[in-house]
Tab-separated table of C-alpha atoms in Angstrom:
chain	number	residue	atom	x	y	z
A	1	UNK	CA	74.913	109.176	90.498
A	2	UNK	CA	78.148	110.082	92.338
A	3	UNK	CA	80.108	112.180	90.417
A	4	UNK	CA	83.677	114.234	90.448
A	5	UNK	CA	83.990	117.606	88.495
A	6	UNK	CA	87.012	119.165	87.997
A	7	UNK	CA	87.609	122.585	86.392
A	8	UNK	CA	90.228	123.066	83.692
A	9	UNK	CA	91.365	126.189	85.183
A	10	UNK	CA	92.457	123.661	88.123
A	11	UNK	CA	95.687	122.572	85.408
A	12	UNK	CA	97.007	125.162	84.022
A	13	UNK	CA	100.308	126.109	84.509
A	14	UNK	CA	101.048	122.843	87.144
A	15	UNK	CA	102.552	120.478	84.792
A	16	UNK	CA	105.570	119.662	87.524
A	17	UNK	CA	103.099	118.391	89.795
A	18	UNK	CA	103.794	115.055	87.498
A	19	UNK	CA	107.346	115.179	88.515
A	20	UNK	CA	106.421	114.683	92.858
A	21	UNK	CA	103.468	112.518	92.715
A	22	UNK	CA	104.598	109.671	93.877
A	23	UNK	CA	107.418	108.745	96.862
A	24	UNK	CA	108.642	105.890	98.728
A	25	UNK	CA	108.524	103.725	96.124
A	26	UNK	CA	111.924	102.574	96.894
A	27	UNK	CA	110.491	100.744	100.076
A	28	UNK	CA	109.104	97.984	97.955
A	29	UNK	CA	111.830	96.900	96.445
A	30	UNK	CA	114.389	94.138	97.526
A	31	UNK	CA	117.574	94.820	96.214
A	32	UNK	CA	119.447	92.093	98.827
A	33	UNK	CA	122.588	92.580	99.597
A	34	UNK	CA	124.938	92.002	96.855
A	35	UNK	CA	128.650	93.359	96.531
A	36	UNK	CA	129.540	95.324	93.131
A	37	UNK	CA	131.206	91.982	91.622
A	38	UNK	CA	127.978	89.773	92.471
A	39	UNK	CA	126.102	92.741	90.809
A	40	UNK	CA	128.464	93.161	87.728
A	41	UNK	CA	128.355	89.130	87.170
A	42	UNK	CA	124.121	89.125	87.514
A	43	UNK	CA	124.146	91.936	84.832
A	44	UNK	CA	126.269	89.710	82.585
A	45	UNK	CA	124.324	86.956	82.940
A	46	UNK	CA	121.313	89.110	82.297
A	47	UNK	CA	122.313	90.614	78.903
A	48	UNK	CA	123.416	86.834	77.906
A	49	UNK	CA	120.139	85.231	78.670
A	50	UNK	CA	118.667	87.759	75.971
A	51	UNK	CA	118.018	85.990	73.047
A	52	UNK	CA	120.018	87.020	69.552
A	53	UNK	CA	117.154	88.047	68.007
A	54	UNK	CA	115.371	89.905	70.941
A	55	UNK	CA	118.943	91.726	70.914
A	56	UNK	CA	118.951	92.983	67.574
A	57	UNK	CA	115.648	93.755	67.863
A	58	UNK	CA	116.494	96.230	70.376
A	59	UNK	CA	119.586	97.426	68.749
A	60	UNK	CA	117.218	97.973	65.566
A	61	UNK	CA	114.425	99.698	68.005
A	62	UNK	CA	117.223	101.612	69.474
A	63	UNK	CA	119.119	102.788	65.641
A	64	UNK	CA	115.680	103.794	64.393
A	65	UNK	CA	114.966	106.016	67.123
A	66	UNK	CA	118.023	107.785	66.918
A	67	UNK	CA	117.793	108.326	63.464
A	68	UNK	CA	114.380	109.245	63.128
A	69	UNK	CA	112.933	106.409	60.877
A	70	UNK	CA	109.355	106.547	61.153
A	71	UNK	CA	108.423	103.809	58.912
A	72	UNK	CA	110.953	101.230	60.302
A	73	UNK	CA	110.051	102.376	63.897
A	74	UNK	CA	106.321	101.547	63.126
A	75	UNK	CA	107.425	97.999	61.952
A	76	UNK	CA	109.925	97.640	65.045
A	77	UNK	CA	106.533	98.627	67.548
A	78	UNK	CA	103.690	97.452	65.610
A	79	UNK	CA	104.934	93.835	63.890
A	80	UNK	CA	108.099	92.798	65.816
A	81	UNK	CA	107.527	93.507	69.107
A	82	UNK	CA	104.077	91.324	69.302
A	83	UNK	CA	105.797	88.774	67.193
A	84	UNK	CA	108.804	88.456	69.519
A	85	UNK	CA	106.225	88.840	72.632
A	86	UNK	CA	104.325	85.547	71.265
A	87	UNK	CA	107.969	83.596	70.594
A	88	UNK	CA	109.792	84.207	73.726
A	89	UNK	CA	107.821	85.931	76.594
A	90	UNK	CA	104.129	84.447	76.231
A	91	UNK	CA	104.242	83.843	80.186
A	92	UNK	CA	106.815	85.995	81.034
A	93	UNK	CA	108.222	89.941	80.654
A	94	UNK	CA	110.950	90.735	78.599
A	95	UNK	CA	114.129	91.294	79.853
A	96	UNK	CA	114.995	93.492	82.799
A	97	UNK	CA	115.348	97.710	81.788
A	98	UNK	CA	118.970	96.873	83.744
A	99	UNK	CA	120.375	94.591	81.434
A	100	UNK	CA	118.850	96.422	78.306
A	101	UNK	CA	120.454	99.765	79.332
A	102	UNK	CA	124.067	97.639	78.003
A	103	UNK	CA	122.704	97.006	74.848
A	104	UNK	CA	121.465	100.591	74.442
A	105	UNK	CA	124.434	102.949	75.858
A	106	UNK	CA	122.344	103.319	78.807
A	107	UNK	CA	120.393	106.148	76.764
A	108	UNK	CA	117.459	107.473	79.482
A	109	UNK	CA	115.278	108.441	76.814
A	110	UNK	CA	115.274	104.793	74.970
A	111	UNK	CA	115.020	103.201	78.762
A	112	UNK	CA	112.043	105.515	79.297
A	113	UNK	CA	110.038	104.108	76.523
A	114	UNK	CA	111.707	100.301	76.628
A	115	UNK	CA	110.325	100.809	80.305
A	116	UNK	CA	106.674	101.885	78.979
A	117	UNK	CA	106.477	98.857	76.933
A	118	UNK	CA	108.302	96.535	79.546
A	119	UNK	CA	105.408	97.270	81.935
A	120	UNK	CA	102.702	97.053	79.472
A	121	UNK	CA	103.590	93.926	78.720
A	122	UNK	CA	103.128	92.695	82.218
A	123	UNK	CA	99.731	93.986	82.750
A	124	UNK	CA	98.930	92.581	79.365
A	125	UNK	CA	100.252	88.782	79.920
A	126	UNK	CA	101.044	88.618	83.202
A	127	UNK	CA	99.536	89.850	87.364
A	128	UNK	CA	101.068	93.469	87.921
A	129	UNK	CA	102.169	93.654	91.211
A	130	UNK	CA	101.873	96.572	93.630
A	131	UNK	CA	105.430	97.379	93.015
A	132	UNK	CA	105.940	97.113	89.018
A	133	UNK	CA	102.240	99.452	89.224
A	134	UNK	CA	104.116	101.969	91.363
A	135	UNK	CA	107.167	101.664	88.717
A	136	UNK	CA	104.943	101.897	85.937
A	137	UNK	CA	103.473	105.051	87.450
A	138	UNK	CA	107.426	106.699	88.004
A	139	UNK	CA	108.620	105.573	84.086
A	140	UNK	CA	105.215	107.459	82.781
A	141	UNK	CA	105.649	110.585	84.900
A	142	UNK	CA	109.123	110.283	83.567
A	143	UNK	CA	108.040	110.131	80.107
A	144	UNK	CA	105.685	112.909	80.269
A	145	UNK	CA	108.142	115.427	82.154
A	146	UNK	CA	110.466	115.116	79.593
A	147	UNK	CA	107.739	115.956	77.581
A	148	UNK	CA	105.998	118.761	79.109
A	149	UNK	CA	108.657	120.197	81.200
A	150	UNK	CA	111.460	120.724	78.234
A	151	UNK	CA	112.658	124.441	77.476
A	152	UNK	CA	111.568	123.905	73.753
A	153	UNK	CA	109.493	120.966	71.679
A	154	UNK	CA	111.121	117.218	72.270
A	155	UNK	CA	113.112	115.890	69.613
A	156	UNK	CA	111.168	112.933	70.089
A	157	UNK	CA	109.023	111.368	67.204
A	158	UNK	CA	106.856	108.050	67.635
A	159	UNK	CA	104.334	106.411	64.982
A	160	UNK	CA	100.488	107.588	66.079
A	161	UNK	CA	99.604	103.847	66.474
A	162	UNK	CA	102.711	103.838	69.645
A	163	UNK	CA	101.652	107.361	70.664
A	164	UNK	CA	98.096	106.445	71.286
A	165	UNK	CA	98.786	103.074	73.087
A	166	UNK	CA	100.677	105.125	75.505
A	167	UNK	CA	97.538	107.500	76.271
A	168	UNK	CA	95.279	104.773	76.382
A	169	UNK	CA	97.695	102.511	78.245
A	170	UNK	CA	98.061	105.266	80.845
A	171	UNK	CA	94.671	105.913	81.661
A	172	UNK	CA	94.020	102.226	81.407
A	173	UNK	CA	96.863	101.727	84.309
A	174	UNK	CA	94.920	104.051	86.195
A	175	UNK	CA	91.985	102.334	85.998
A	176	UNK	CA	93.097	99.152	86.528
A	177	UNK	CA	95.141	100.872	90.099
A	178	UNK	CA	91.723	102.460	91.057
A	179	UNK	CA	90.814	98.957	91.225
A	180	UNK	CA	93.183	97.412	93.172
A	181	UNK	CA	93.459	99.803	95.821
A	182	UNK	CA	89.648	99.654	96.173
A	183	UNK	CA	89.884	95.999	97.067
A	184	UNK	CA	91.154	96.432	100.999
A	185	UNK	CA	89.842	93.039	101.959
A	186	UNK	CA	92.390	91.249	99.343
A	187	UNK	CA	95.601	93.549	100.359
A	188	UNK	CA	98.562	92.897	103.123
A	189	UNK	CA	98.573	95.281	106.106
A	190	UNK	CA	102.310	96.623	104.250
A	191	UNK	CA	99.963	96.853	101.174
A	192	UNK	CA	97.741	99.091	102.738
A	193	UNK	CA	100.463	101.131	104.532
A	194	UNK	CA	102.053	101.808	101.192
A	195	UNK	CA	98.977	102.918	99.603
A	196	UNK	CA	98.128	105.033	102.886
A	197	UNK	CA	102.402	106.750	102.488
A	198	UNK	CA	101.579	106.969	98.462
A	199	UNK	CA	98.791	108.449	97.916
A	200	UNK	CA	99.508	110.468	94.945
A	201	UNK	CA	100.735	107.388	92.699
A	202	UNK	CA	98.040	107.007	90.172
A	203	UNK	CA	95.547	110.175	91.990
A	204	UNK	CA	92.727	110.962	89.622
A	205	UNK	CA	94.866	114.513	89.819
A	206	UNK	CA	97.882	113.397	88.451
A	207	UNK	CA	96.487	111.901	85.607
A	208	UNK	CA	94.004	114.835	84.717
A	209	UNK	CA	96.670	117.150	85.071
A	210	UNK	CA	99.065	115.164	82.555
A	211	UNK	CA	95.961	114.630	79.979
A	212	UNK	CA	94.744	118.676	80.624
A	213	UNK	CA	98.687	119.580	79.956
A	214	UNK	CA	99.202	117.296	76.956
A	215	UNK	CA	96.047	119.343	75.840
A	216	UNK	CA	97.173	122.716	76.574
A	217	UNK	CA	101.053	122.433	75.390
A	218	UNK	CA	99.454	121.166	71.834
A	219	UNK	CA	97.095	123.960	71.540
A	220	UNK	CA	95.231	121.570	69.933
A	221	UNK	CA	91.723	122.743	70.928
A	222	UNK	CA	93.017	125.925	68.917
A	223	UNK	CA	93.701	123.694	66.257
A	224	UNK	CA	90.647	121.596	65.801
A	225	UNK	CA	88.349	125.304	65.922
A	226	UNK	CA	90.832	126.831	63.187
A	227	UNK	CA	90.377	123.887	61.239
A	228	UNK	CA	86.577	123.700	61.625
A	229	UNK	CA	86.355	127.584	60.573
A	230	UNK	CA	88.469	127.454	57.856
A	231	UNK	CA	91.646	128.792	59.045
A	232	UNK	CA	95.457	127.608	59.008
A	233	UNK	CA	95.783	125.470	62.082
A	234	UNK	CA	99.186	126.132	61.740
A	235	UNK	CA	99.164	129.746	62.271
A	236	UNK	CA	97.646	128.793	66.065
A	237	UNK	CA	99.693	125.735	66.407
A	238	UNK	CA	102.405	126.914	68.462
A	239	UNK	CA	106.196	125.920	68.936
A	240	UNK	CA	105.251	122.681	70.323
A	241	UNK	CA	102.053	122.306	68.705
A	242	UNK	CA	103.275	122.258	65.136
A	243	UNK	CA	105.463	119.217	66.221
A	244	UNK	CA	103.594	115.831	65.138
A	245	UNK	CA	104.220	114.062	68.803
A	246	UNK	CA	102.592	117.076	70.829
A	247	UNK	CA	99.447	117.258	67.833
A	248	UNK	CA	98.744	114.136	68.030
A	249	UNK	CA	99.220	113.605	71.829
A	250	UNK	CA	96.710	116.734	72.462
A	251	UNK	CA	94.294	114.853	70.105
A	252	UNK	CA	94.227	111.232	71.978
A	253	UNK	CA	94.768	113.030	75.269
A	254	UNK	CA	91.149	114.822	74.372
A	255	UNK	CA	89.759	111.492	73.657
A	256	UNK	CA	91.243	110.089	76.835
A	257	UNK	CA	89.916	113.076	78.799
A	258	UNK	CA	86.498	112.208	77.363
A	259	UNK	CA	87.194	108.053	78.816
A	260	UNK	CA	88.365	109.747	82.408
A	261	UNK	CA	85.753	111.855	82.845
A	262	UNK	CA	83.014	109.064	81.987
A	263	UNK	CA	84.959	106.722	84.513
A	264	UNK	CA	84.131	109.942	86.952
A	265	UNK	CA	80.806	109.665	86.062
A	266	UNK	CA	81.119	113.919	84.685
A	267	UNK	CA	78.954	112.881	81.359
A	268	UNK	CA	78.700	116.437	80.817
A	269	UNK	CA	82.142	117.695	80.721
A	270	UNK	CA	82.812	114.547	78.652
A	271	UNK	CA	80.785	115.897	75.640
A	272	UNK	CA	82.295	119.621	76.345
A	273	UNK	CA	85.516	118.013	75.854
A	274	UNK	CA	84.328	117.271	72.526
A	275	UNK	CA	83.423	120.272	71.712
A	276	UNK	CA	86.077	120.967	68.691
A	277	UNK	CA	86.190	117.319	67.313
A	278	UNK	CA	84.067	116.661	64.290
A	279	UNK	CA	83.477	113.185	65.091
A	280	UNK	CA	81.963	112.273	61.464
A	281	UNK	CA	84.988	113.693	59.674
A	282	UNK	CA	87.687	110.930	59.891
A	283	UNK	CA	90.165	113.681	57.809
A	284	UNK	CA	89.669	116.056	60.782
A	285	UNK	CA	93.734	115.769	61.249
């Protein structure tokens, strides 16, 4: 069997490679040629065609992250947004990042992750196209540089259940890109051309090296061994690792290594990745 093996040594230390992996994206999109007051009356009729309720959701979505509140946040993510995704955009996305950013104070941080869920929702209802996956693809390396690439730890807290759906939704975006690009006979000869000019958007690299650094920045392997002989993980924990979003984005990042390297058919660095998880202990965290 064809397979792919990459060393971890290969990672370390080249976070910022997330930050130039992709380019010329910009030459897929049609902006047309509208003056500023064509564009300022389009935005207003944008944020008006948002339903009430969709708005304060997202003035709730947007409160909660501010202030930190876990527990509403996980009801915001976990029971309104699918509700509100069944009631208004069954065959459709929600509305555009644009006219959310007036609802929101045009805060990057809430766009970021608005953004992550906007595009999820497309490849979960609706046909991606080559443009929204090269968006998608920008928003996550977005998401992960202000991550990884921070002086100290994010003050950013999600639940688990919306920290994991990004990890898996990630990888799954890859694989779902690995796809489409290998069917040639279905693309447009601009299709191809774009592909050909953006090579890096969605590389096997790019991905490992986010997944390796989400890893590495947790110390999480460190963890899981101090835990397993006893110790204080938090002793080995780190700045960044003591902080709930980087622990528990090491963790699913290891599983998610495990899924990437089984998609690269590397079965055995797949169970060496496993190497510090007790898989029969579901208290291991």
């Amino acid at each position: 069997m064809y397979q792919v093996t990459y060393e971890v040594e290969e990672f370390a230390g080249n976070i910022d490679v997330v930050a130039d992996s992709y380019a010329n994206v910009d030459e897929i999109e049609d902006v047309g040629d509208l003056d500023d007051e064509e564009l300022l009356m389009q935005a207003q009729a944008g944020v008006q065609s948002i339903p009430e309720q969709v708005r304060s959701f997202l003035g709730h979505l947007y409160a909660n992250l501010q202030s930190d509140k876990q527990r509403d946040l996980a009801y915001n993510y976990e029971i309104q947004f699918p509700k509100l995704s069944d009631k208004y955009y069954a065959k459709s996305s929600w509305p555009e990042p644009q006219y959310v950013a007036a609802l929101v104070n045009d805060d990057g941080l809430f766009l970021i992750l608005y953004r992550e869920l906007y595009y999820r929702h497309i490849y979960s209802r609706l046909h991606p196209s080559l443009e929204t996956r090269f968006r998608s693809f920008e928003n996550y390396c977005d998401l992960f540089n202000h991550i990884l690439n921070s002086d100290g730890p994010t003050d950013l807290e999600l639940p688990n259940q919306w920290l994991w759906d990004i990890v898996d939704e990630f990888i799954y975006q890859f694989q779902s890109f690995c796809t489409h690009r290998s069917r040639l006979n279905k693309r447009s000869e601009e299709e191809i051309a774009l592909l050909k000019e953006n090579s890096q958007v969605w590389s096997t690299y790019s991905v490992l090296n986010v997944l390796y650094s989400l890893i590495q920045k947790s110390n999480i392997g460190e963890q899981l061994r101090a835990q397993q002989q006893g110790a204080d993980a938090a002793k080995v924990a780190g700045e960044f690792g003591a902080r709930p979003l980087y622990k528990m984005l090491g963790y699913f990042s290891i599983v998610g290594l495990v899924r990437v390297h089984c998609m690269l058919g590397d079965y055995t660095l797949a169970l060496q990745t496993l190497e510090n998880v007790e898989l029969g202990n579901a208290r291991a965290l």
